[in-house]
CSV table of C-alpha atoms and ligand atoms in Angstrom, one decimal:
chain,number,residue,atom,x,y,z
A,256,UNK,CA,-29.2,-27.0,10.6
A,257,UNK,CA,-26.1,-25.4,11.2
A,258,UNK,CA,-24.0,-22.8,10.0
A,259,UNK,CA,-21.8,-23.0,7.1
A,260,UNK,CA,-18.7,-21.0,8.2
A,261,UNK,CA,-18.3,-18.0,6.9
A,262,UNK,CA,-16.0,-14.7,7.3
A,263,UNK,CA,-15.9,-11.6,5.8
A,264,UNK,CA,-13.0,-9.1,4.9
A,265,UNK,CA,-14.4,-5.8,5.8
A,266,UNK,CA,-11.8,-3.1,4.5
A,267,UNK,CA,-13.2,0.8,4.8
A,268,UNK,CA,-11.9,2.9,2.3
A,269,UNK,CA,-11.2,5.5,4.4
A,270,UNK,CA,-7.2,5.2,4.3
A,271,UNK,CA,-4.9,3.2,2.1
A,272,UNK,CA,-4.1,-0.6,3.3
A,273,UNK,CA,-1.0,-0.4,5.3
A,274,UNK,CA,1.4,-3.3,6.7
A,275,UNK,CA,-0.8,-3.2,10.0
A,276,UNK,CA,-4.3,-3.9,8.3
A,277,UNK,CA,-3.1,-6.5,5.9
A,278,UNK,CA,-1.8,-7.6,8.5
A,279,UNK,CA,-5.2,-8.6,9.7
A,280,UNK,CA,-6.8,-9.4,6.4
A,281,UNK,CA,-4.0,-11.6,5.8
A,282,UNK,CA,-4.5,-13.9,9.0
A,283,UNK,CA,-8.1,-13.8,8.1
A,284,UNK,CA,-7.9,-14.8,4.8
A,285,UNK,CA,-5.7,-18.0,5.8
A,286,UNK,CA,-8.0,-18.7,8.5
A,287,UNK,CA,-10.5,-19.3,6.1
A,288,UNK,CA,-8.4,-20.9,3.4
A,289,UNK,CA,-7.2,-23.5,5.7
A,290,UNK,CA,-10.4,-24.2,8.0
A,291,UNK,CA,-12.7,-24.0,4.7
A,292,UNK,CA,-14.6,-20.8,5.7
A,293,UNK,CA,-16.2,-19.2,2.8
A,294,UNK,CA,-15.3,-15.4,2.6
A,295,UNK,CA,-17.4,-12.5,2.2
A,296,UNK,CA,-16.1,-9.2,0.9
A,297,UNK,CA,-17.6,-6.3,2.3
A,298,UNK,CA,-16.5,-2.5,1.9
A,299,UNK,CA,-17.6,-0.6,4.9
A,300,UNK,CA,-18.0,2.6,2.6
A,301,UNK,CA,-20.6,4.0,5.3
A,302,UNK,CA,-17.9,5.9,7.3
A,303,UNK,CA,-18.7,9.8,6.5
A,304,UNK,CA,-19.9,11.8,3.8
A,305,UNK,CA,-17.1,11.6,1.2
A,306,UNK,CA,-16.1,8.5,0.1
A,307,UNK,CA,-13.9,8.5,-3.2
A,308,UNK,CA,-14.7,5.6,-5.7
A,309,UNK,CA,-10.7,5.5,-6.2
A,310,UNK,CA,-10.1,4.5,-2.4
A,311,UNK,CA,-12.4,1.8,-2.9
A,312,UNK,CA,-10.7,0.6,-6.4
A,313,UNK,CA,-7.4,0.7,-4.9
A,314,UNK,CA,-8.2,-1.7,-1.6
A,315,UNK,CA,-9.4,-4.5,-4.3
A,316,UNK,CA,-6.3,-3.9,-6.1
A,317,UNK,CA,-3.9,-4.1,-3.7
A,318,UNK,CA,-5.6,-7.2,-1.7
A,319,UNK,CA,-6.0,-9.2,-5.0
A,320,UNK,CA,-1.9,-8.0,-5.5
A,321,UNK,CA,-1.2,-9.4,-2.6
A,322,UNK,CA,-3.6,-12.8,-4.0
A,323,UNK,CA,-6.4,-12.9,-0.9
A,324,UNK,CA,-9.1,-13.0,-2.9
A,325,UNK,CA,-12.9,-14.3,-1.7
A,326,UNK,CA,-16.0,-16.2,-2.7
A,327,UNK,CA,-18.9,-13.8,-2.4
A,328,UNK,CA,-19.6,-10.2,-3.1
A,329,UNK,CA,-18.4,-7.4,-3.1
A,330,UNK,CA,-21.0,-5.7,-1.1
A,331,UNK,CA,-21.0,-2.4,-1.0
A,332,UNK,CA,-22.6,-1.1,2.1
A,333,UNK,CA,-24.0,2.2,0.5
A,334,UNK,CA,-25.9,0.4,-2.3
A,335,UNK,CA,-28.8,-0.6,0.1
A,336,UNK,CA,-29.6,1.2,3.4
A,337,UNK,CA,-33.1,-1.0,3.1
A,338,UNK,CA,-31.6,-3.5,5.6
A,339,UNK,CA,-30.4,-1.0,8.1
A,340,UNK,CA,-34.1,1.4,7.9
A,341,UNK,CA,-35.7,-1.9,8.8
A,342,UNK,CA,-33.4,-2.9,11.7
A,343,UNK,CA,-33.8,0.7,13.0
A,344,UNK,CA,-37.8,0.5,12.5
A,345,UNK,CA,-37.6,-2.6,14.6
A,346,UNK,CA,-35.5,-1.5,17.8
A,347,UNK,CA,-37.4,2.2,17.6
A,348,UNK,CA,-40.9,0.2,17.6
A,349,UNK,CA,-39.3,-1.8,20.5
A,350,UNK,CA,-38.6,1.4,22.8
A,351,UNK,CA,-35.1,0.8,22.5
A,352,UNK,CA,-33.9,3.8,20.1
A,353,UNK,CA,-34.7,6.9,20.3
A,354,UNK,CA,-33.6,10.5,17.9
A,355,UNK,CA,-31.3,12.6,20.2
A,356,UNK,CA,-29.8,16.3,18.7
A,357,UNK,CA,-27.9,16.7,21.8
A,358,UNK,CA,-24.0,17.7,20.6
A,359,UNK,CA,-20.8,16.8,21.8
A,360,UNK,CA,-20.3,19.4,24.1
A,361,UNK,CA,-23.4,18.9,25.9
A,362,UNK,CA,-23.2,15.4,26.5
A,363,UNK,CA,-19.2,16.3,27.6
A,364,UNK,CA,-20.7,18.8,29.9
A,365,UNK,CA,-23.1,15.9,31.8
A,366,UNK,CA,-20.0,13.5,32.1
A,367,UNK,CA,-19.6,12.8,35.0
A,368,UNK,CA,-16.7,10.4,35.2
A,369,UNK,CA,-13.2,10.2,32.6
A,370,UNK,CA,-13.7,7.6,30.9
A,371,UNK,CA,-11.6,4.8,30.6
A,372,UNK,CA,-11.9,3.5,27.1
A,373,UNK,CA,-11.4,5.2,23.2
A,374,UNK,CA,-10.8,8.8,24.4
A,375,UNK,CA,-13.1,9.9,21.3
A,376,UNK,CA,-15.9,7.9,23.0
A,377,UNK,CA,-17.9,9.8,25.4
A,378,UNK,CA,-20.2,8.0,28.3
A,379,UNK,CA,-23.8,8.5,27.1
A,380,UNK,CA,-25.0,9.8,30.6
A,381,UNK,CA,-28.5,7.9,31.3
A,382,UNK,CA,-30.1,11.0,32.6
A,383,UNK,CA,-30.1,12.8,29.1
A,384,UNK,CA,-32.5,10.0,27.9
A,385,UNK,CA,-35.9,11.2,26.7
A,386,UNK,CA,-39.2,9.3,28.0
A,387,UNK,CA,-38.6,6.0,26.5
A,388,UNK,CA,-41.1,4.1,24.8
A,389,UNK,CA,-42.3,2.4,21.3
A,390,UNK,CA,-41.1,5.1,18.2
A,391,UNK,CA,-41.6,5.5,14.6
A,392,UNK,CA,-38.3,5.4,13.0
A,393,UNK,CA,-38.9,8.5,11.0
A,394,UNK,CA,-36.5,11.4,11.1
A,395,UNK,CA,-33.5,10.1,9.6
A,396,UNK,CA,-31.7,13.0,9.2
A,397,UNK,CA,-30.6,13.0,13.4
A,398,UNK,CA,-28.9,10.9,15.5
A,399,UNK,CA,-30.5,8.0,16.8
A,400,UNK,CA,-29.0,6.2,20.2
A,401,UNK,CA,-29.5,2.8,21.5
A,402,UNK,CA,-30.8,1.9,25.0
A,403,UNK,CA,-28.3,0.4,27.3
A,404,UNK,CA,-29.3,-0.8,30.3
A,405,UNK,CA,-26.7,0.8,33.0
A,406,UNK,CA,-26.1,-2.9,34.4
A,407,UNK,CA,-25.4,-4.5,30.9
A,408,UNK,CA,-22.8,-7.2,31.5
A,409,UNK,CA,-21.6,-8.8,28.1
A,410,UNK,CA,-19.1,-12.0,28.3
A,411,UNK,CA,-18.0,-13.5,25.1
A,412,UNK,CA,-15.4,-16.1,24.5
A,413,UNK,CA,-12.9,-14.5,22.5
A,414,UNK,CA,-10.8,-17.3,20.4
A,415,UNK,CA,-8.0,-15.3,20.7
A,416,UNK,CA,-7.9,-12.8,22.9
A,417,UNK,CA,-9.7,-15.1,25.4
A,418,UNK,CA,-13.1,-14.5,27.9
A,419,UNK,CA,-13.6,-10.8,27.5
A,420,UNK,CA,-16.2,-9.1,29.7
A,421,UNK,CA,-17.6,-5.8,28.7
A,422,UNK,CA,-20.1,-3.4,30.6
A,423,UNK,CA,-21.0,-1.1,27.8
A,424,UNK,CA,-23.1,1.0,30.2
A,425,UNK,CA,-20.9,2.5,32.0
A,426,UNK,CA,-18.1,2.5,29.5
A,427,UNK,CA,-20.4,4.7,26.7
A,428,UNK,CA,-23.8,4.2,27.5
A,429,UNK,CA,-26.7,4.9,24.8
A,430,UNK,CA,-24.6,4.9,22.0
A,431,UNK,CA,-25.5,6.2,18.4
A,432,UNK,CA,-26.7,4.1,16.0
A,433,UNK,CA,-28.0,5.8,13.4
A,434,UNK,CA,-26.1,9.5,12.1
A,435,UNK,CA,-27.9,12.6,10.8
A,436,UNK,CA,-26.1,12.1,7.9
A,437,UNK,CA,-29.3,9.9,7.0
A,438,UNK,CA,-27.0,6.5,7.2
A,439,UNK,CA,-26.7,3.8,9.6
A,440,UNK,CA,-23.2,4.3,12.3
A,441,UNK,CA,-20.7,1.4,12.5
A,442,UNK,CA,-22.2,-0.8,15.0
A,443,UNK,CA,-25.7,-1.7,13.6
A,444,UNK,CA,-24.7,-1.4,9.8
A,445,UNK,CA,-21.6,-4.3,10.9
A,446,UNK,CA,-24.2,-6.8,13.0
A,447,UNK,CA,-27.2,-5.9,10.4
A,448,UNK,CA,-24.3,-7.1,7.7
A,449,UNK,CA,-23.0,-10.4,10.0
A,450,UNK,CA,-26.3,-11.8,10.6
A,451,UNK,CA,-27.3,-11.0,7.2
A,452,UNK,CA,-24.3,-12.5,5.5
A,453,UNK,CA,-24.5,-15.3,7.4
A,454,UNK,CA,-21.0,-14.7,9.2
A,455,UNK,CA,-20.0,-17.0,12.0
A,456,UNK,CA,-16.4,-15.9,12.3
A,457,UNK,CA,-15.5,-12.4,12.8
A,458,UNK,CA,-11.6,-11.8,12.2
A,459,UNK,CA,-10.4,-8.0,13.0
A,460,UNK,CA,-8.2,-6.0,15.0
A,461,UNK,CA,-8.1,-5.7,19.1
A,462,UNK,CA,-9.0,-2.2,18.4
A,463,UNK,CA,-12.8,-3.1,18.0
A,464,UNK,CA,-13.1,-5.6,21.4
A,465,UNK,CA,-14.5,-3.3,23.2
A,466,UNK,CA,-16.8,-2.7,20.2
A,467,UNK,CA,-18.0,-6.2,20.4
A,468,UNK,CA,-19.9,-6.0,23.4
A,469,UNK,CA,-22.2,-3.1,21.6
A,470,UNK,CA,-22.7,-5.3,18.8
A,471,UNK,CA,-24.0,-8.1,20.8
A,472,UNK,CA,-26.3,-6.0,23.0
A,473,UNK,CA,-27.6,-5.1,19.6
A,474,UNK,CA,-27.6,-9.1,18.0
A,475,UNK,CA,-30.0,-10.1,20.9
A,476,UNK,CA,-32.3,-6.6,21.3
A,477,UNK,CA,-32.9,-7.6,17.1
A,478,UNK,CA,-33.2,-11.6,17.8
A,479,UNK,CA,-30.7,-11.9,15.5
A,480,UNK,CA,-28.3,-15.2,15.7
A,481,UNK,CA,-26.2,-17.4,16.5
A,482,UNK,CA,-23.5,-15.0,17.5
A,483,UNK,CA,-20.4,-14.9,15.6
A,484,UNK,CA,-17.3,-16.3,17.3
A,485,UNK,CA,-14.6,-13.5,17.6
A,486,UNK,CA,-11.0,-13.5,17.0
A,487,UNK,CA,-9.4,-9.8,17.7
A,488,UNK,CA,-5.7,-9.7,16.6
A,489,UNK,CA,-2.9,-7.9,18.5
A,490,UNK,CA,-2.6,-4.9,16.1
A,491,UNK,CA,0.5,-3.4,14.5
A,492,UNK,CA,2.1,-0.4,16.6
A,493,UNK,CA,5.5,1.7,15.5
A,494,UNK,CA,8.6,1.9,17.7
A,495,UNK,CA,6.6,4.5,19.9
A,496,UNK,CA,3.9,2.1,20.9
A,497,UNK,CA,0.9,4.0,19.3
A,498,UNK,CA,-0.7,2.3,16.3
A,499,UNK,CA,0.8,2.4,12.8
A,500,UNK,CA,-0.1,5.7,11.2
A,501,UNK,CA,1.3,7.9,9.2
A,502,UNK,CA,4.2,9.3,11.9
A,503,UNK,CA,5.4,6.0,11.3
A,504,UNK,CA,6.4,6.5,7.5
A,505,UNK,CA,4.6,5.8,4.8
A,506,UNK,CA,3.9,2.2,5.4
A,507,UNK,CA,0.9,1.8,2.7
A,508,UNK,CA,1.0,-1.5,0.6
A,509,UNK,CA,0.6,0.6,-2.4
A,510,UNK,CA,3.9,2.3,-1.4
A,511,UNK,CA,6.1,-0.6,-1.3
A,512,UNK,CA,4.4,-1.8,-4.5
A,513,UNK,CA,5.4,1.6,-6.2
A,514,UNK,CA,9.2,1.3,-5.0
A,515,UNK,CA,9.0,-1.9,-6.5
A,516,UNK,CA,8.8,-4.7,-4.3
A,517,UNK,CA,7.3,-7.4,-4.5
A,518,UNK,CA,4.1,-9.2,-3.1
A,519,UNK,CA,6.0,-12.3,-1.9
A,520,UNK,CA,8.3,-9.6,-0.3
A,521,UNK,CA,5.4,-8.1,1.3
A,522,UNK,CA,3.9,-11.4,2.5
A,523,UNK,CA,7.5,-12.4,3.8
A,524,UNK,CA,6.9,-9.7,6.4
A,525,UNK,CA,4.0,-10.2,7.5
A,526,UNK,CA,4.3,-14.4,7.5
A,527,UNK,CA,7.3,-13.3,10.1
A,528,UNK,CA,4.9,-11.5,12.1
A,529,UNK,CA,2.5,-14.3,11.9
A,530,UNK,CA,5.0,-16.5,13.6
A,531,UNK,CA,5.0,-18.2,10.6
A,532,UNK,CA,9.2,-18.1,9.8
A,533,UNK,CA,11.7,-17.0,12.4
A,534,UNK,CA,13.5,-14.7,10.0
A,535,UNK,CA,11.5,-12.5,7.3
A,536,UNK,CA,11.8,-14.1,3.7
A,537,UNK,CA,10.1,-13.6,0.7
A,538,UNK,CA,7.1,-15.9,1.0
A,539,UNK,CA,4.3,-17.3,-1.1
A,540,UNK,CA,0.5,-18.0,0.1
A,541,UNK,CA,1.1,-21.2,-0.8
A,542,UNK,CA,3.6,-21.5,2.2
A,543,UNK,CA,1.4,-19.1,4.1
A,544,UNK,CA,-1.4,-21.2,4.0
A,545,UNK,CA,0.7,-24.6,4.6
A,546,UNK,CA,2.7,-22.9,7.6
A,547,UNK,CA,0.3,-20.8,9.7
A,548,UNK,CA,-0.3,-21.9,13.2
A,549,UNK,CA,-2.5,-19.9,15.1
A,550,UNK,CA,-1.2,-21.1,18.4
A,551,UNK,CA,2.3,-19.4,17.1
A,552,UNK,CA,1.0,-16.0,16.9
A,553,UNK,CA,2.5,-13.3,19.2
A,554,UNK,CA,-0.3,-12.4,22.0
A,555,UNK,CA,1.5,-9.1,22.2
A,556,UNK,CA,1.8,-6.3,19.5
A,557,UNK,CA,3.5,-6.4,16.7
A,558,UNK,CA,6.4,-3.7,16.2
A,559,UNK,CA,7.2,-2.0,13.0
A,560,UNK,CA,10.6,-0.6,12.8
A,561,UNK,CA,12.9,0.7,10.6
A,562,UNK,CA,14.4,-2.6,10.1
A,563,UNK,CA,11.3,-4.1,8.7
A,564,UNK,CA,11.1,-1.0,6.5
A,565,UNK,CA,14.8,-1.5,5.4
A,566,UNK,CA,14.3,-5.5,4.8
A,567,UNK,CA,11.2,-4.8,2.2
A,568,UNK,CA,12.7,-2.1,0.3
A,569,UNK,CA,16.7,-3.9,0.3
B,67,LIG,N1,-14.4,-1.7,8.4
B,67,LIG,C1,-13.7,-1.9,9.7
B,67,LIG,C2,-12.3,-1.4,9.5
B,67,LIG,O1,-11.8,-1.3,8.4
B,67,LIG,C3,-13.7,-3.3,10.2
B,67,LIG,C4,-14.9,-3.6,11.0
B,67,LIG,C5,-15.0,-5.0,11.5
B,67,LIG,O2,-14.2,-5.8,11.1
B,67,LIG,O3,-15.9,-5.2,12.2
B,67,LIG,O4,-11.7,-1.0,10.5
């Protein structure tokens, strides 16, 4: 039988919602409205050590402000690492994990070539494997990396970014799935959480493409499926090209909400980014919903500049 579609908004509490990442969870959320996916909410709280219950409060506050709301959950990912101990018992028993202590700098000191991708991403080199073979997953409190064959190839069909092709082993190699911090790293707990969830479409930012390819190597060693389809948005950059961050001004929803404008104000924004209106006006999801055209959206980044800044707040 197939599929019911099904998204998720996947928000980490790490930093506040800014114009870029609603952004995102905006063109997600109308996606689904208007093609009848049902929407999962997920907080990705597994992202280091120190996660403050406030930062999670405030990203349900300020998405329901701006009215994207959704159908199932919350999940929290930290409530249950059952999910994530099993999937790591399987790939361990398969021969395809394995616990590795080595640091940065030693794995930095075996690279052999820059590498081309996320600068914070170091190339696993395939030489500082151990012996392979079937494990128990039992130390939990080490790394744990996952074995990429040096030839992967990985091809998806991007439905908006187009055919991507990826060759994770020579872009990072083994790569860690599991931290010593005794919880499961970003690219298992997100594809243990998909299949799980039942997600078919995966709506996010062009920042994780090159994290997709990962995910699918690890979909297929787990015989989890179908896929998802992907959709990875042009993010939102400042005037200087680099992605919207705090040099850029305090661009956080919560900040605009405090100087007093208003959601339809903030939606008018983004809706303009979206292609949705030529000029930015103050907008309702109504309209949103009624207006969005995928084929209209910008293939290129979006720029915030101090215009945008100056139209919200005049
Ligand atoms: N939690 C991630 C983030 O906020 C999104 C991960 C995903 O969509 O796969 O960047």
């Amino acid at each position: 039988m197939p599929q019911m579609p099904a998204t998720r908004l996947a928000p980490s509490p790490t930093g506040a919602l800014h114009l870029g990442n609603a952004r995102t969870f905006l063109v997600n959320w109308v996606m689904a409205r208007r093609e009848g996916w049902r929407i999962v909410m997920r907080m990705e709280d597994l992202v280091g050590p120190r996660i403050k219950p406030e930062a999670v409060a405030e990203v349900y506050d300020i998405l329901r402000w701006l009215g994207l709301d959704w159908d199932e959950g919350p999940y929290t990912q930290s409530d249950d690492l059952g999910p994530y101990v099993d999937a790591m018992g399987q790939l361990a028993a398969a021969g395809l994990a394995y616990p590795c202590e080595l640091t940065r700098s030693q794995i930095e000191a075996a690279s052999v070539a820059p590498h081309a991708g996320d600068p914070h991403e170091l190339r696993f080199e395939p030489g500082l494997r151990p012996e392979l073979g079937p494990r128990l997953f039992e130390d939990r409190a080490t790394n744990w990396r996952f074995v990429v064959d040096e030839d992967a190839s990985v091809t998806f069909d991007d439905a908006f970014a187009g055919p991507c092709t990826e060759q994770p082993g020579r872009t990072t190699g083994d790569f860690v799935i599991w931290t010593k911090l005794g919880q499961p790293a970003y690219q298992l707990a997100v594809i243990v959480d998909d299949a799980r969830q039942g997600i078919t479409e995966v709506v996010r930012g062009d920042d994780l493409v090159d994290s997709t390819a990962r995910q699918l190597l690890l979909y297929r060693a787990l015989g989890l499926g179908p896929e998802p389809r992907y959709h990875h948005l042009p993010l939102v950059v400042g005037p200087d090209g680099r992605r919207l961050a705090k040099r850029h001004g305090d661009t956080r929803i919560s900040a605009y909400r405090e100087a007093g404008v208003s959601a339809t104000r903030v939606l008018g924004l983004l809706a303009y980014w979206c292609g949705i209106v030529d000029q930015p006006r103050e907008i309702t999801l109504r309209e949103i919903v009624a207006g969005f055209d995928a084929g209209k959206m910008s293939r290129e980044r979006i720029v915030f500049d101090q215009e945008a800044d100056a139209w919200l707040r005049a």
